[in-house]
mmCIF file of C-alpha atoms in Angstrom:
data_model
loop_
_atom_site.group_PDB
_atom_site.id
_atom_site.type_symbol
_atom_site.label_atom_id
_atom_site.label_comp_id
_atom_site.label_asym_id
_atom_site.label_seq_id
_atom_site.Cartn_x
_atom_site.Cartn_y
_atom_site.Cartn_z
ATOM 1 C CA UNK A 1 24.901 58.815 11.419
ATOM 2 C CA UNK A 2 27.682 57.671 14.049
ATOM 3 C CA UNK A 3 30.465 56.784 12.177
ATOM 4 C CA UNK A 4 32.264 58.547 14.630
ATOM 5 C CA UNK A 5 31.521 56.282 17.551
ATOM 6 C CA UNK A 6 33.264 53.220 18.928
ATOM 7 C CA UNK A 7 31.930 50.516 16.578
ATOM 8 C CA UNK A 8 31.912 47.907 19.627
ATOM 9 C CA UNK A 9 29.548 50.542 21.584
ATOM 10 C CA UNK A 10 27.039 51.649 18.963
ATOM 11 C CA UNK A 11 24.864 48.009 19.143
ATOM 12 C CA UNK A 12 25.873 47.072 22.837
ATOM 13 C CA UNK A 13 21.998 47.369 23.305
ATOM 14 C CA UNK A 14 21.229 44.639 21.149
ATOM 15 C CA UNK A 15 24.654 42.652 20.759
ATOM 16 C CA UNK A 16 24.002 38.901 22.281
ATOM 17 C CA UNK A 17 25.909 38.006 25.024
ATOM 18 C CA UNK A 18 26.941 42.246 25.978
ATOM 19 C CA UNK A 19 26.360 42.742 29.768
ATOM 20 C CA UNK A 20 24.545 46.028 30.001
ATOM 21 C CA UNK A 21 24.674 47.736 33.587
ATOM 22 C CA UNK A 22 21.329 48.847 35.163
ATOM 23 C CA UNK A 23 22.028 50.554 38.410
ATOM 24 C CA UNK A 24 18.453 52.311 38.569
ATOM 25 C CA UNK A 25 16.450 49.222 36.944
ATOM 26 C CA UNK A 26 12.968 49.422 37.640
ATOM 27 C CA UNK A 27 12.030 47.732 40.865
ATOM 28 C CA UNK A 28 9.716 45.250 39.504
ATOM 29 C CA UNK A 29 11.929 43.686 37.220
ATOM 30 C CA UNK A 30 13.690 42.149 39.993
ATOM 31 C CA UNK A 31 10.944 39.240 40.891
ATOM 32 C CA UNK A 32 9.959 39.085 37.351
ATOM 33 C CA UNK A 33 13.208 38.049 36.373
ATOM 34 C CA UNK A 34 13.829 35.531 39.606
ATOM 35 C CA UNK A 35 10.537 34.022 38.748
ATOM 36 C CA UNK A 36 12.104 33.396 35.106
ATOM 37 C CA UNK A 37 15.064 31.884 36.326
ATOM 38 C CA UNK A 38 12.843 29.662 38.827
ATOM 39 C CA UNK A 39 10.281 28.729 35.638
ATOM 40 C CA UNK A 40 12.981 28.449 33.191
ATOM 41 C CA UNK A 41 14.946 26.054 35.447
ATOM 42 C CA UNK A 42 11.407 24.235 36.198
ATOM 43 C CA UNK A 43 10.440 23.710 33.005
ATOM 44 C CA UNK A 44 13.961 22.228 31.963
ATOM 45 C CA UNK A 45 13.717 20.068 34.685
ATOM 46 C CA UNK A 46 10.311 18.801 33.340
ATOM 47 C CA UNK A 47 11.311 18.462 29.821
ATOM 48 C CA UNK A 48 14.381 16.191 30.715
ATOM 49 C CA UNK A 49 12.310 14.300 33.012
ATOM 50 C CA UNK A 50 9.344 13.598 30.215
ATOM 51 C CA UNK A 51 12.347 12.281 27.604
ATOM 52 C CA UNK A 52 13.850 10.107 30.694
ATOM 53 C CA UNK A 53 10.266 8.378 31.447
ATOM 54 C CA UNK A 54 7.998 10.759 33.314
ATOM 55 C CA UNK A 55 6.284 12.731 30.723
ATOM 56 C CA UNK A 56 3.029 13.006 33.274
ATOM 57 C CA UNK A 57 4.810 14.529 36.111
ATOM 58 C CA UNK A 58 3.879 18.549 36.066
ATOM 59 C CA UNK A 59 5.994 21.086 39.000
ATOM 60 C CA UNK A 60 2.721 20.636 41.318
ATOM 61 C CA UNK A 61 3.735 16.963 41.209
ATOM 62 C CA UNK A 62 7.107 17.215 42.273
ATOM 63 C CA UNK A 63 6.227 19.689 45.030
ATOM 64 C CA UNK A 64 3.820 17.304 46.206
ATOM 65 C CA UNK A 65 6.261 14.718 46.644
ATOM 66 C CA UNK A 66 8.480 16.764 48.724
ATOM 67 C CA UNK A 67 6.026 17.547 50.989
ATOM 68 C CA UNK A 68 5.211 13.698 51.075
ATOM 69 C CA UNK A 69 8.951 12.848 52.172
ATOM 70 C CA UNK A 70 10.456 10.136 53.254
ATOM 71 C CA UNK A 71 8.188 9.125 56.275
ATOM 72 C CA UNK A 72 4.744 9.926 54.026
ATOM 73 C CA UNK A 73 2.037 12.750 54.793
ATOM 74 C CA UNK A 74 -1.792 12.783 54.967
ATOM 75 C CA UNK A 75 -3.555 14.667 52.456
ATOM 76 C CA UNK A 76 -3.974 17.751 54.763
ATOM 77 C CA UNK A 77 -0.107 17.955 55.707
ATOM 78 C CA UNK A 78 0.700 17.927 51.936
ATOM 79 C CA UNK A 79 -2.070 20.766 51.371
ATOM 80 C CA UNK A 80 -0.889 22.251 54.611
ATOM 81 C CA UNK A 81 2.847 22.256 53.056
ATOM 82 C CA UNK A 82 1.583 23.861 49.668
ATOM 83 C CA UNK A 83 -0.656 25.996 50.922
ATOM 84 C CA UNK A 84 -3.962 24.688 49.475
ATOM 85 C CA UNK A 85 -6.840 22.890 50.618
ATOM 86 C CA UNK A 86 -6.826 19.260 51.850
ATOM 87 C CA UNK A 87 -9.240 18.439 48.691
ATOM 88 C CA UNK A 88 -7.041 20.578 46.599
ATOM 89 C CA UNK A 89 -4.266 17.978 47.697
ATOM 90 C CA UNK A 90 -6.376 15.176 47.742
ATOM 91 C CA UNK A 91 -6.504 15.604 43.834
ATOM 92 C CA UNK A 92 -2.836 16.187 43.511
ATOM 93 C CA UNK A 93 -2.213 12.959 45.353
ATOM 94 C CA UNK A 94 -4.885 11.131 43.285
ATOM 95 C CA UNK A 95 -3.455 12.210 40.618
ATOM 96 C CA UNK A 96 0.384 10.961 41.709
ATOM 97 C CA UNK A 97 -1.563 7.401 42.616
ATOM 98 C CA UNK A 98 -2.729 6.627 39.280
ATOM 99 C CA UNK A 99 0.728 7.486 37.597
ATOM 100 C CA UNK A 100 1.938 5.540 39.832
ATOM 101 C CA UNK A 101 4.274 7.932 42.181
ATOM 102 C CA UNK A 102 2.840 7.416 45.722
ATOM 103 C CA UNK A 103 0.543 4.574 47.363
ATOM 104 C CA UNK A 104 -1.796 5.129 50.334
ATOM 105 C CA UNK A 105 -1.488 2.865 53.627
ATOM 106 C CA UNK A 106 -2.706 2.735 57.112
ATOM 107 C CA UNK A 107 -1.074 5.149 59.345
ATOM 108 C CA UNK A 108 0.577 2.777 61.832
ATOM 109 C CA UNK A 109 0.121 5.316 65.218
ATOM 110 C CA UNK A 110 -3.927 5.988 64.202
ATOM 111 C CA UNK A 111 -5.944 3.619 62.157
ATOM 112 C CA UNK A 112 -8.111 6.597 61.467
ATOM 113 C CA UNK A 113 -5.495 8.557 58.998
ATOM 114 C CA UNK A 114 -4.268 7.257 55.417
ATOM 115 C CA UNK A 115 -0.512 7.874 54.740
ATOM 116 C CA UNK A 116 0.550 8.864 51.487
ATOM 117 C CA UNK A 117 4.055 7.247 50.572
ATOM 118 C CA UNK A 118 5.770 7.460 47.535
ATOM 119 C CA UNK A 119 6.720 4.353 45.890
ATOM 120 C CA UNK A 120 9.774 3.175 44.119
ATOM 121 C CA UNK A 121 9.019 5.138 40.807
ATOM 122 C CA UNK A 122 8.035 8.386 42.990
ATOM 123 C CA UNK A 123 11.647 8.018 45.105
ATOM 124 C CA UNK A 124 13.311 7.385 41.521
ATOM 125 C CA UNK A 125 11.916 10.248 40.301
ATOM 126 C CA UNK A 126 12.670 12.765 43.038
ATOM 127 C CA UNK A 127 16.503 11.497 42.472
ATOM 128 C CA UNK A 128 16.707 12.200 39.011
ATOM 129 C CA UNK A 129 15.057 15.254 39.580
ATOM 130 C CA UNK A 130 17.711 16.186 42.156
ATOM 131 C CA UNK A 131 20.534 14.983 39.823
ATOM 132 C CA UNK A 132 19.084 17.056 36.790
ATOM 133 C CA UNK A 133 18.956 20.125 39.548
ATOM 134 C CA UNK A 134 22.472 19.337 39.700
ATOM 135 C CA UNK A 135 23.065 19.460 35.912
ATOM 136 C CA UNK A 136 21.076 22.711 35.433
ATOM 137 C CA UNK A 137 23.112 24.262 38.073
ATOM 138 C CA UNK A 138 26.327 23.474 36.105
ATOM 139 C CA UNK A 139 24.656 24.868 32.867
ATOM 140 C CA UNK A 140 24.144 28.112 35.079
ATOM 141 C CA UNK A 141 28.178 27.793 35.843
ATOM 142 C CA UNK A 142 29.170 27.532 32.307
ATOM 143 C CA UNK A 143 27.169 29.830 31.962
ATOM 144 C CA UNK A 144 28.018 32.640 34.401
ATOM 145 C CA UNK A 145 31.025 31.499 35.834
ATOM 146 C CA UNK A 146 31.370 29.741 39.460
ATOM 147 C CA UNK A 147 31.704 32.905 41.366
ATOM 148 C CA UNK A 148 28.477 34.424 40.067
ATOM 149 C CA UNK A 149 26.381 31.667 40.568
ATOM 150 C CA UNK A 150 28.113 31.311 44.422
ATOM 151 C CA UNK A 151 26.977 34.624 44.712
ATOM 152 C CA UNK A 152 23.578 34.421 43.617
ATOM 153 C CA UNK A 153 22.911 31.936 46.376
ATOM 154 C CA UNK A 154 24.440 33.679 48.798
ATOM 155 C CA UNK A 155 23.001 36.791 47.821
ATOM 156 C CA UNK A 156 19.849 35.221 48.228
ATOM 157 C CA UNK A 157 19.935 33.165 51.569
ATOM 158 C CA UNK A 158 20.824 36.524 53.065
ATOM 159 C CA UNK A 159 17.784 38.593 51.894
ATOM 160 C CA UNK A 160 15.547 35.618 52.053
ATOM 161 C CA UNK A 161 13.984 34.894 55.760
ATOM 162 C CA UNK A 162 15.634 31.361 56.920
ATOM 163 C CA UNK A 163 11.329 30.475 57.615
ATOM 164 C CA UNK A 164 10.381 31.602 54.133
ATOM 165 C CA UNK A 165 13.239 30.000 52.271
ATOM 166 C CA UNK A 166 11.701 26.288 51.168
ATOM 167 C CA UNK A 167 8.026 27.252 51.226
ATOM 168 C CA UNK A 168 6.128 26.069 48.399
ATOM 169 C CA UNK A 169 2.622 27.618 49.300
ATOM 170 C CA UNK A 170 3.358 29.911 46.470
ATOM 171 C CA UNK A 171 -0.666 29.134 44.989
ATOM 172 C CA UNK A 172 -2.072 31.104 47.874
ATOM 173 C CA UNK A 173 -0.825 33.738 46.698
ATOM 174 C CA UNK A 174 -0.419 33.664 42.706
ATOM 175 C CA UNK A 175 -4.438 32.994 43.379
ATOM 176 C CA UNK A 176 -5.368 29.340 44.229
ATOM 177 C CA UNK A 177 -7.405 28.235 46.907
#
């Protein structure tokens, strides 16, 4: 029995919303619990963007579309960019052409290469899903406080290399082509 302990210690292990210190946590619960934060914000970002009219678009979707850009991409820059094959994009982009996201055209400097652009609906929704970014950040503010989240970024653009920083090749490694 612990009737003799401080009542507001005894179930600070499983109280909600207690911050419990871990200054020897184990090591790999470090990018286990970044890759939550980066899924959970990921798959918030796809739910609001299903109920505001893109209920196809999946996270290899959106990363696709980055890599497309404002100027457009061939299919082996965009695979290039994500770190897959050029038929591994190929599909991606095939995929983002019958929703309706990007169009193909003539490169203008080589008649040889197709461009991959994104059209009106693909710009409109890589703007909501920077606004909604936005939004989610703010959650993570209320959230944590303004300070915190500051220094989470900063925290991280320090022990992240400035070349590594934006790369989305991520499937070579989690074990894609």
């Amino acid at each position: 029995m612990v009737d003799h302990a401080d009542r507001e210690k005894v179930n600070q292990v499983v109280d909600q919303g207690k911050e419990i210190e871990q200054p020897n946590a184990p090591g790999y619960e470090l990018p286990l619990l970044l890759f939550g934060g980066f899924r959970t914000l990921i798959d918030r970002l796809h739910t609001r963007l299903a109920a505001e009219g893109h209920p196809d678009l999946r996270p290899a979707h959106g990363f696709a579309m980055q890599a497309v850009g404002g100027r457009g991409a061939t299919a082996s820059e965009i695979g290039r960019h994500l770190g897959v094959s050029k038929q591994a994009a190929g599909k991606t982009v095939d995929r983002l052409l019958a929703l309706g996201y990007a169009e193909r055209a003539d490169d203008p400097a080589d008649a040889r290469r197709k461009l991959v652009h994104l059209t009106p609906r693909g710009r409109e929704a890589l703007a909501r899903s920077a606004a909604i970014f936005d939004e989610l950040r703010a959650e993570w503010v209320a959230a944590l406080g303004a300070d915190r989240v500051r220094d989470i970024e900063t925290s991280l653009r320090n022990v992240v290399p400035a070349e590594t920083a934006f790369r989305l090749d991520a499937t070579s490694w989690l074990g894609g082509p």
